[in-house]
XYZ file of C-alpha atoms in Angstrom:
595
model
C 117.158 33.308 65.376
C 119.305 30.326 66.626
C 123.344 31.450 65.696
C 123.561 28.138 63.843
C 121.282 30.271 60.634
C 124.066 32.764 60.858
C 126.269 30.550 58.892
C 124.002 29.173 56.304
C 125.635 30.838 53.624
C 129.533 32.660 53.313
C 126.923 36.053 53.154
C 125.476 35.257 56.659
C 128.560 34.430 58.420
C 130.163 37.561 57.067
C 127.402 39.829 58.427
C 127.668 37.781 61.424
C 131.239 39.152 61.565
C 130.334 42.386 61.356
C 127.575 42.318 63.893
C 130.104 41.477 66.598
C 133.053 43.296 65.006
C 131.356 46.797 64.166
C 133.395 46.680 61.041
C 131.823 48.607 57.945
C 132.279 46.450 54.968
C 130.822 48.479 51.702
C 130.364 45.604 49.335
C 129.933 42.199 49.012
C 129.273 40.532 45.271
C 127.864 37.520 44.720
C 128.431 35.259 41.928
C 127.134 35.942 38.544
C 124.665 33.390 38.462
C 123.306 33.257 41.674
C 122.508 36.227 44.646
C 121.980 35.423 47.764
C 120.490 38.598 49.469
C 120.230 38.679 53.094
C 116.805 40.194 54.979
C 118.516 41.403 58.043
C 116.030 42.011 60.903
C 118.339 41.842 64.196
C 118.267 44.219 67.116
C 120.005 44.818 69.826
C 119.389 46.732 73.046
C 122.894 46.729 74.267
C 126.114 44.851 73.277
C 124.990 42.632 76.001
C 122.033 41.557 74.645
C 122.548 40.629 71.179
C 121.502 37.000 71.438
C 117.705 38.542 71.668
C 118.408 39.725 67.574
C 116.304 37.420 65.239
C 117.975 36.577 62.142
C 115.422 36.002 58.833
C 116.301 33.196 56.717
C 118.800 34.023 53.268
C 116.128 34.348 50.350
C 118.232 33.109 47.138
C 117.345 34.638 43.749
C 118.958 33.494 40.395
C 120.551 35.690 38.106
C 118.482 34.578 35.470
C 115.886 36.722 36.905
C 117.697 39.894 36.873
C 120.036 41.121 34.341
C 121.945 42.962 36.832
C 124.723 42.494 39.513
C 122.849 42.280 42.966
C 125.580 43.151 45.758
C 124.761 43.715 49.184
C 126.004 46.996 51.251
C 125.775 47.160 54.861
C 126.296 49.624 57.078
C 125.980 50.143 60.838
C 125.903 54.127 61.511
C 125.472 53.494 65.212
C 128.358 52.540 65.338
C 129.374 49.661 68.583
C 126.224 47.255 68.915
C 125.010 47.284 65.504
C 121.888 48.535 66.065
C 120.580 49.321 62.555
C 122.120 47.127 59.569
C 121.136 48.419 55.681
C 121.224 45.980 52.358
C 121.252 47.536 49.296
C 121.424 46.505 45.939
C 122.881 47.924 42.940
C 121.310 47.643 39.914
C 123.052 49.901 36.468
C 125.373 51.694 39.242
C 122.560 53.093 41.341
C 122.300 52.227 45.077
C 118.917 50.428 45.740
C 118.130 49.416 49.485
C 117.227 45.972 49.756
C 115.475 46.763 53.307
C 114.634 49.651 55.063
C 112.820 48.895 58.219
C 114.681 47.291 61.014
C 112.650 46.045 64.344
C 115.181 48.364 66.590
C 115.280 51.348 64.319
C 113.233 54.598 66.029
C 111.207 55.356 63.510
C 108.912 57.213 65.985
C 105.703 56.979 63.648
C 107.926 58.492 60.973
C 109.353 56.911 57.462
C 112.227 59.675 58.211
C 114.101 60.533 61.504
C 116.361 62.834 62.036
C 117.297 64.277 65.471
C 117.668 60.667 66.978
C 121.206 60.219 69.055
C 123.893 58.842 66.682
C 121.928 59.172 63.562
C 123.303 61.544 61.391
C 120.376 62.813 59.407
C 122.508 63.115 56.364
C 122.981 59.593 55.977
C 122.696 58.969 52.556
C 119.892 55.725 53.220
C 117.913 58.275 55.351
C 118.186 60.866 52.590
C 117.691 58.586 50.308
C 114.493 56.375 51.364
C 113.160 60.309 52.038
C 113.597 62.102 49.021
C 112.479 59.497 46.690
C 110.734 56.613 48.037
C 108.687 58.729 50.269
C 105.690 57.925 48.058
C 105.751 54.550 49.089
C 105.615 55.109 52.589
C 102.023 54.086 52.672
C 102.890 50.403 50.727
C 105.489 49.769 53.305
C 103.243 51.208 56.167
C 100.315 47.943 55.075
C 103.635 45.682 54.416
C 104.445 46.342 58.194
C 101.087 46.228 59.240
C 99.861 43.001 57.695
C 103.447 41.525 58.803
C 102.272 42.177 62.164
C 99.248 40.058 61.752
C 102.131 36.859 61.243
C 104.063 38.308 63.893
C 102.977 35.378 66.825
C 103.194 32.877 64.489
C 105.658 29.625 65.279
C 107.798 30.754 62.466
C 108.633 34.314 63.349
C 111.373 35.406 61.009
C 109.323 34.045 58.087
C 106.545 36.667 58.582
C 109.322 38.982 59.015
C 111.652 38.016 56.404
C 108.412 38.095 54.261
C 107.483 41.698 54.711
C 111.045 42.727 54.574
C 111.029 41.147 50.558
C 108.296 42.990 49.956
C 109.334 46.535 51.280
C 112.506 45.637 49.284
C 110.206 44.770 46.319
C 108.211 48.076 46.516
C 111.470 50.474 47.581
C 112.747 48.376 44.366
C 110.553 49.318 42.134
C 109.075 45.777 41.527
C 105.975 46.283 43.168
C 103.534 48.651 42.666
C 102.218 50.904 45.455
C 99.371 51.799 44.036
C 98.253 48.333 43.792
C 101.130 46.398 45.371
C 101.180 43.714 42.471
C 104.266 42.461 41.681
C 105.246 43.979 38.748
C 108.010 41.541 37.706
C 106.369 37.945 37.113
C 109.820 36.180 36.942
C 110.082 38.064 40.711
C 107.307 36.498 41.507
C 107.729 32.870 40.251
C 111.519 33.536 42.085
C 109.380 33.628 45.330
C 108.151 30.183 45.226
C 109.627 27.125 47.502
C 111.330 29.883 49.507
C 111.325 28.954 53.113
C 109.182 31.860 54.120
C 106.625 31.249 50.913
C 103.188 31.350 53.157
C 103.765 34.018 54.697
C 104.841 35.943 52.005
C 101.670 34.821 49.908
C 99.721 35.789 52.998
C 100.950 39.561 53.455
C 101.147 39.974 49.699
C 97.200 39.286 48.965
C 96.023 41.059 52.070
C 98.100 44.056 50.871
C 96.801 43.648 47.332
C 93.248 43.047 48.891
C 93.587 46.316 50.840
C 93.936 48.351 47.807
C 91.356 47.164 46.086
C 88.118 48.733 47.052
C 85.149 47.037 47.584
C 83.092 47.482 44.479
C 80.071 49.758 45.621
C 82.490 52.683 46.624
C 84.110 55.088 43.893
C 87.798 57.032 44.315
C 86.192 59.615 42.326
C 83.634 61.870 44.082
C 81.721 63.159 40.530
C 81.778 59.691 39.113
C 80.140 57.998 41.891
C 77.337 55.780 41.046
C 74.036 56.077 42.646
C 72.782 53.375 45.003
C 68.820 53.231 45.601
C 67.934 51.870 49.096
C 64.303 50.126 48.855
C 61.638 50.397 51.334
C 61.317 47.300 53.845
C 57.504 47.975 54.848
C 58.190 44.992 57.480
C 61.218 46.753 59.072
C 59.850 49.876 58.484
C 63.323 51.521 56.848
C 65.390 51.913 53.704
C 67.975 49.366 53.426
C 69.865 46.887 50.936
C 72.228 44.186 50.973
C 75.853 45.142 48.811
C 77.766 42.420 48.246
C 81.324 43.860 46.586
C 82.733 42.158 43.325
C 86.627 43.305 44.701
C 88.040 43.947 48.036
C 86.850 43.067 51.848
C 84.453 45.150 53.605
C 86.540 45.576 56.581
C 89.077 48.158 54.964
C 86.156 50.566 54.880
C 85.721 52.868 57.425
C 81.717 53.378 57.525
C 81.712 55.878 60.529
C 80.910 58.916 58.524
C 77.761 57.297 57.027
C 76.365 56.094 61.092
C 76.832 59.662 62.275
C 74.459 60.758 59.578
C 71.690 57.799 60.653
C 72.954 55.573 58.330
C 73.530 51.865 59.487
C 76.137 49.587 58.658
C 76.003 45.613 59.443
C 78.092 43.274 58.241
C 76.941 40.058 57.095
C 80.234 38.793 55.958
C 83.451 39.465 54.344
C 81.944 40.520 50.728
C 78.288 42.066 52.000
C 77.268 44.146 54.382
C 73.473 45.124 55.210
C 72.946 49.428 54.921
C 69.954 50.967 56.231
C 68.090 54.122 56.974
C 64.762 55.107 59.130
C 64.926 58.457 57.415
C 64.665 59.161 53.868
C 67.428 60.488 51.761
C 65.464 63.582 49.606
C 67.687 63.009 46.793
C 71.136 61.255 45.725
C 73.394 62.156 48.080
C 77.346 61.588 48.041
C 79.054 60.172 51.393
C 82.568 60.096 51.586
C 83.909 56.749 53.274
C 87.673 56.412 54.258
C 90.153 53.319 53.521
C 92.319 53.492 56.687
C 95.592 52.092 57.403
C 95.962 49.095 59.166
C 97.695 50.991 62.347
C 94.197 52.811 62.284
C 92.274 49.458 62.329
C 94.532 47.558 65.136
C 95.295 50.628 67.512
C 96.389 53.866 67.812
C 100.162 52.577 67.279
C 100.787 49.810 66.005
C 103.649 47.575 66.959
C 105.845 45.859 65.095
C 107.898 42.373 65.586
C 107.872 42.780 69.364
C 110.753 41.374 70.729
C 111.602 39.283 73.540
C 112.936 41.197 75.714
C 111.453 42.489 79.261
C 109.148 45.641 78.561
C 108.737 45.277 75.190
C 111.745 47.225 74.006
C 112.916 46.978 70.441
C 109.897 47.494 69.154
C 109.311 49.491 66.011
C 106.319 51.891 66.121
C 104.026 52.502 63.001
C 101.343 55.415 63.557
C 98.358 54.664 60.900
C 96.573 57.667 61.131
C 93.661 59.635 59.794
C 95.274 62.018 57.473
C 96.487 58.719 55.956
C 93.281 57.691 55.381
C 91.661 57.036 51.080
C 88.776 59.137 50.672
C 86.255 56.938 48.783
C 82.607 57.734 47.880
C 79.186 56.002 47.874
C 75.999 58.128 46.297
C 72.850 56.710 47.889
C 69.180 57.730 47.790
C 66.454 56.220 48.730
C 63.612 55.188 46.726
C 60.596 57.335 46.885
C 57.671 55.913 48.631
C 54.243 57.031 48.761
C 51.333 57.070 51.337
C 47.418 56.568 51.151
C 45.593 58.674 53.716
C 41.916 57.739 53.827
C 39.072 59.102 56.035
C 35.549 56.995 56.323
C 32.235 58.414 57.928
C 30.123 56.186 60.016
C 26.984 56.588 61.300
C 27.856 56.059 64.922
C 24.832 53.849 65.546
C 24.482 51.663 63.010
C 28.087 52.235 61.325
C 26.808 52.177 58.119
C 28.952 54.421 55.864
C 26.932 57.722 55.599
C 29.329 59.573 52.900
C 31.832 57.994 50.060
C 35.067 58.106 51.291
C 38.007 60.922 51.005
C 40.768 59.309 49.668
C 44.546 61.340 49.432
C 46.873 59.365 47.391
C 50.675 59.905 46.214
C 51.585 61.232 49.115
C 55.417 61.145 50.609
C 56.245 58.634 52.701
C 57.339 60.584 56.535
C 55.834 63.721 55.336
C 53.783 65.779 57.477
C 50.308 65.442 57.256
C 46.799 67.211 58.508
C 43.460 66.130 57.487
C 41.596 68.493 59.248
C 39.791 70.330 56.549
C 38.240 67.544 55.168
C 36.375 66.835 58.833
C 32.717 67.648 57.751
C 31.137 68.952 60.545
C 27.804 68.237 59.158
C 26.180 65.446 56.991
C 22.580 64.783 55.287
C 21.818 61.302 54.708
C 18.629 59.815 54.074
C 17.010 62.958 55.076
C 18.968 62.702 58.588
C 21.756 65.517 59.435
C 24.479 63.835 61.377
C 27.224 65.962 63.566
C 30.169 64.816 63.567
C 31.116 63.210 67.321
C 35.080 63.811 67.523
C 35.014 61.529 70.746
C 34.564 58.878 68.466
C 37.435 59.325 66.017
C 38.951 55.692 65.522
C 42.366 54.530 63.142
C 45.017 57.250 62.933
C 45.397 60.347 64.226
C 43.776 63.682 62.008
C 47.320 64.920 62.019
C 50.778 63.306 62.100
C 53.831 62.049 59.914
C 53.112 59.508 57.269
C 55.111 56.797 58.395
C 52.482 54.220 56.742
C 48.747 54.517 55.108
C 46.632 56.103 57.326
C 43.054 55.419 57.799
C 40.882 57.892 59.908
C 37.311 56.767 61.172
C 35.144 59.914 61.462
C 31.672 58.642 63.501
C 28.629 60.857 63.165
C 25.414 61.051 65.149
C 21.880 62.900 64.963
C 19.732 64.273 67.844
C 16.224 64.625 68.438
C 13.215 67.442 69.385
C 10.557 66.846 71.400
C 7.763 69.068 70.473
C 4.872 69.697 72.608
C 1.729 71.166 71.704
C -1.064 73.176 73.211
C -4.219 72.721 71.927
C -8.130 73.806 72.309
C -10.043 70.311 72.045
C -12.522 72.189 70.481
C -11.443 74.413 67.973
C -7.761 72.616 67.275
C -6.654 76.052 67.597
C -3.611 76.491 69.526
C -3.853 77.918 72.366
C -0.080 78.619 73.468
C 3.385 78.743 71.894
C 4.289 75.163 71.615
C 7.436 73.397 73.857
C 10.377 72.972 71.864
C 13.015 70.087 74.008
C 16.922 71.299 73.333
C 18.336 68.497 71.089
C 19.262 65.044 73.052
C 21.146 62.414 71.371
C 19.544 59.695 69.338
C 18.559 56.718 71.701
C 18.840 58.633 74.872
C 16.074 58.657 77.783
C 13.718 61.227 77.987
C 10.310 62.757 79.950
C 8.760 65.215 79.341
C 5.716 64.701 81.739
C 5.964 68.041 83.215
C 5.555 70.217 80.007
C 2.035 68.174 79.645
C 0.756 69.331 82.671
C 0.390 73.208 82.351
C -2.550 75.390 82.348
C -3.987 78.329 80.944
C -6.507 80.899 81.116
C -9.639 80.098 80.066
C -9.188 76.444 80.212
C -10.034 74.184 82.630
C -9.302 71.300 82.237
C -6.775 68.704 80.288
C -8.885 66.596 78.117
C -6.743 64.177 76.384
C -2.995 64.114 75.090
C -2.056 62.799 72.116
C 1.170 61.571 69.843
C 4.157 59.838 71.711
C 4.627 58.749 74.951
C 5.533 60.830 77.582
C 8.769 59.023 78.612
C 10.525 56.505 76.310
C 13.591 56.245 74.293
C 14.468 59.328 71.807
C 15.169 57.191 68.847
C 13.333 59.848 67.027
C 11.934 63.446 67.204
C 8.900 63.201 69.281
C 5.567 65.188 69.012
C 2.990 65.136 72.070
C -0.501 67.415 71.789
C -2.014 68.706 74.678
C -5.892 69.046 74.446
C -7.449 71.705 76.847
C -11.457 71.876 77.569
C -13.327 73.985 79.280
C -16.778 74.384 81.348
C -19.351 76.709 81.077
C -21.873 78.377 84.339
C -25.207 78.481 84.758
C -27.527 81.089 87.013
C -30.911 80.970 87.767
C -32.301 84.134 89.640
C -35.923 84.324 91.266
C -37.447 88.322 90.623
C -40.067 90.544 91.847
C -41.325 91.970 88.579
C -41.995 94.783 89.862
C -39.118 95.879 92.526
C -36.346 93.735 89.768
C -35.138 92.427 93.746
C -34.667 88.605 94.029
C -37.520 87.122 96.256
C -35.376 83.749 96.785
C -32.228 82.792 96.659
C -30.300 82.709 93.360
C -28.753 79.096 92.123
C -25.469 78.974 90.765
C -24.467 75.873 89.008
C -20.773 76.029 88.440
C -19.513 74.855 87.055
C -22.410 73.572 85.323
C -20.968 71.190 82.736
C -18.538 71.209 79.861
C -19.069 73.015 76.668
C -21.271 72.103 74.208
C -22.673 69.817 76.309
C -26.668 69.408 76.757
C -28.377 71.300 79.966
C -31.918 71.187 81.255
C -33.138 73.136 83.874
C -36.849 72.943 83.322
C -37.499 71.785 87.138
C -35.342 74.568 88.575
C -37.697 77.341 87.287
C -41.274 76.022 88.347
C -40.408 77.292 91.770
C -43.712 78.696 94.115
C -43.383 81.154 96.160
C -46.046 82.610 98.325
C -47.466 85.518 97.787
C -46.172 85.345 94.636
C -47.223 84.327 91.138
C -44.727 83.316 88.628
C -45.438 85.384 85.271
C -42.312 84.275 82.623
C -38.905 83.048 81.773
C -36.228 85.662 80.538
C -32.459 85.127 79.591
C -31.510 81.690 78.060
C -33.059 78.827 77.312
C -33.994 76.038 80.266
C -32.718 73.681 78.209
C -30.274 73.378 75.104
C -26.455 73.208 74.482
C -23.785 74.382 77.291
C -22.223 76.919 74.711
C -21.716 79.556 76.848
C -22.195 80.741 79.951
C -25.798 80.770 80.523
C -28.485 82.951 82.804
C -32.312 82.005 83.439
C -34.659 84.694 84.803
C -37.942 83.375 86.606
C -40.017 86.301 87.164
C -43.128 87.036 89.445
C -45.912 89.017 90.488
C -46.910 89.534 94.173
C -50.192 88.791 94.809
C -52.579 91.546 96.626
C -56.176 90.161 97.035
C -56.525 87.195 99.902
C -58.554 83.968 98.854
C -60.961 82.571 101.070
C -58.700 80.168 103.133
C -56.546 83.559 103.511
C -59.830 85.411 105.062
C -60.590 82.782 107.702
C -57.481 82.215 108.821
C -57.555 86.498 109.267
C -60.835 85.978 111.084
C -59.508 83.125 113.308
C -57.015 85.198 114.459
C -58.618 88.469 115.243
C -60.959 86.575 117.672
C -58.256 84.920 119.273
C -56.737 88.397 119.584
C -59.543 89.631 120.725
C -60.325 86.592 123.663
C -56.927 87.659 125.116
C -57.187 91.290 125.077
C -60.714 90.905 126.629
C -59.506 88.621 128.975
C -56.688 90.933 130.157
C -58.802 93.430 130.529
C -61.237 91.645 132.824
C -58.340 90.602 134.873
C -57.077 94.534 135.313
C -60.127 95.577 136.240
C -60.499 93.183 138.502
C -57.303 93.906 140.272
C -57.905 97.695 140.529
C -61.605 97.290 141.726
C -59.814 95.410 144.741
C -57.081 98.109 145.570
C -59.939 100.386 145.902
């Protein structure tokens, strides 16, 4: 600060004095009805560069307050310079310090030093503050800390002067650490219309607000109530909003719940959003940690920088880890339950050819498999239908139950085609019939070639019967083959006598279907000469085609000539006889000449 605040009060310019002079004055009293303690907070680098010390404003409080004489002691163990400067106060003869933390003093991250050049470590402050205010070291660690937040503000050595109060306060015994309340009302009510008032407010809440937890986290692991985190079927995860009754959110350290898949959001100062995506089998406790506020700001944090060129003066506060409040939250989530249903369709029509399987209560993310209740095979309406797994539709047969699942099972049929052999006559069989390998329902089909075989004894397809050859298998499909066949018919010409044939035999084959009506009556009034026909053996010349049939015509040569047979003999004797006579004549005649 300016030098003109140095001489604000007969206290100031006195320490003033012994800034510059080094000297060691052990006690200065105030009056009894007023006690003007001075915060110190100066530095100095060097004897050259005192003017960079800040000096915090006198804080005045009555006597009426305090029953007891409040004197100030000073000291400066580093002797030249003034680098560290103690208060104390004495209340029923013991030696309180007033202050303890001083912007130049290297504290290294410690509430104790020893070791440091020119500190003696059996100062009696150092012992002191060490042997028994060491339990406070975490109350003045937040004092510094929150000071820190002040520490750019316009008025400086207010924030400053503010914290150092309230170190004074706790070392004191006036403020509680384990709360940091003022313990002393008439302390606080001394506090107000000081010129450093806001900030002191300021530090004191946030230091009050930092040790009060938020209300959804316990300090006691066993008595930890248990938080249920509903199911969000729109987000598809476990979460709930807690809003705290006491404390802000942002002392809590939440890492240890986010490396075990639990998410933290905040939405403001008193509520933060927590959430899951995997369920929590039953209550568990997390443990949570309440950090310092060197933790929160940086590794180290820094404390009423000073002016001068690389940051030198500074005091360093470590907040670390092994500093941190274990606190506890129980959470579970709240047990959720999936449907699993599987439908059959006929895959034609999909009408529903089955009721439905239906597997209720089961745990939500739990492992499922459904593939037991696939029926492979179903009779409906006197159709059995095979199940078609190229079909499946809806969820998968096996998976985690992250929702209901529905699984569409589709079913078809196939169809025959039978073909049968028949005799047209008899409606006997006449083969094994043709059995088709199943097709599916509505598929093509011909089966024109298994219509067109033959067998023995048959000649002939007469007519087929039942469905069309070719069409559209939409269902089994019978076709009957009729056969026919055709019967001969022989007629042979005989010599009754010799059994030869005397003309040529006529075959009539075929002759005509069976059981169809013959007549040969013309074919067996054949002549022949020289012969005379005498009877008819074998079948009938005329009747039904039953079988195969043979007609004999038999005959009896004839030995005796009739008269046109004699002259016609006569006739050609004489002619014989003309010629031989005349060849005769005509030989004689030529030998008669030779002689």
């Amino acid at each position: 600060m300016r030098k003109t605040n140095l001489f604000k009060t007969g206290v100031l310019l006195m320490l003033s004095a012994i800034l510059v002079s080094g000297a060691f004055p052990r006690k200065v009293c105030a009056s009894a009805q007023e006690v003007t303690a001075s915060f110190f907070g100066n530095h100095a680098d060097s004897d050259n560069n005192k003017e960079n010390g800040y000096f915090c404003n006198e804080i005045t409080i009555k006597n009426k307050y305090f029953n007891k004489d409040i004197c100030n002691y000073s000291e400066a163990p580093h002797g030249e310079g003034g680098r560290i400067q103690l208060f104390f106060v004495i209340l029923d003869g013991v030696l309180h310090p007033a202050y303890c933390i001083e912007p130049g003093a290297p504290v290294n991250g410690s509430w104790v030093y020893n070791g440091a050049s020119g500190v003696n470590s059996s100062d009696p402050y150092w012992e002191y503050i060490r042997n028994n205010y060491k339990e406070t070291a975490e109350a003045i660690s937040l004092t510094i800390g929150y000071s820190n937040q002040y520490s750019t503000a316009s008025d400086f050595s207010g924030a400053r002067a503010a914290c150092q109060l309230i170190v004074w306060e706790i070392i004191g015994g006036y403020r509680d650490p384990a709360s940091l309340k003022v313990t002393d009302t008439a302390l606080r009510e001394a506090t107000a219309g000081i010129r450093f008032e806001k900030y002191y407010t300021l530090i004191s809440n946030q230091l009050m607000n930092h040790y009060t937890y938020t209300s959804f986290v316990a300090t006691d692991e066993n008595s930890t109530p248990t938080i249920t985190l509903p199911y969000s079927e729109e987000k598809e995860e476990w979460g709930i909003e807690l809003t705290t009754t006491s404390g802000n959110i942002d002392m809590i350290d939440y890492t240890p719940l986010t490396e075990q898949d639990i998410s933290v959001e905040k939405i403001d100062d008193k509520t933060i959003y927590l959430y899951t995506k995997n369920k929590i089998p039953s209550a568990k406790t997390y443990t949570v940690y309440k950090h310092l506020p060197g933790s929160l700001y940086s590794d180290n944090l820094y404390v009423w920088t000073s002016y001068t060129s690389g940051g030198r003066g500074q005091c360093i506060v470590s907040g670390t880890d092994n500093e941190a409040t274990p606190l506890y939250i129980k959470l579970e989530t709240e047990p959720v339950y999936r449907n699993i249903e599987i439908n059959y369709y006929d895959k034609y029509t999909n009408e529903k050819i089955s009721n439905s399987f239906a597997l209720s209560a089961t745990e939500h993310l739990s492992e499922y498999d459904v593939s037991e209740h696939i029926l492979s095979e179903i009779k409906y309406k006197e159709i059995l239908y095979n199940h078609d797994p190229k079909l499946n539709s809806g969820d998968a047969i096996t998976g985690i139950l992250d929702n209901d699942k529905t699984i569409n099972l589709f079913y078809g049929y196939t169809h025959d085609i039978t073909i049968n052999y028949y005799d047209k006559y008899t409606g006997q069989k006449i083969s094994q019939s043709y059995i088709s390998e199943p097709a599916e329902h509505n598929t093509d089909y011909d089966a024109e070639k298994h219509t067109t075989l033959m067998f023995d004894g048959y000649d002939f397809i007469d007519h087929i019967e039942g469905d069309a050859l070719t069409g559209v298998l939409d269902c089994d499909k019978t076709i009957n083959v009729y056969y026919g066949y055709n019967h001969d018919l022989t007629i042979e010409y005989r010599d009754e006598e010799t059994y030869e044939n005397i003309a040529e035999t006529v075959i009539y084959l075929p002759n005509g279907e069976h059981n169809s009506d013959y007549d040969k009556t013309s074919d067996i009034t054949l002549n022949i000469d020289g012969y005379t026909r005498t009877k008819i053996t074998g079948d009938s010349e005329q009747g039904i085609l039953d079988s195969d049939k043979s007609i004999i015509v038999w005959y009896k040569k004839d030995y005796e000539a009739s008269p046109e047979t004699s002259d016609l003999l006569t006739t050609s004797v004489l002619c014989g006889l003309t010629v031989f006579s005349a060849c005769m004549f005509t030989l004689l005649r030529k030998r008669k000449k030779e002689l």
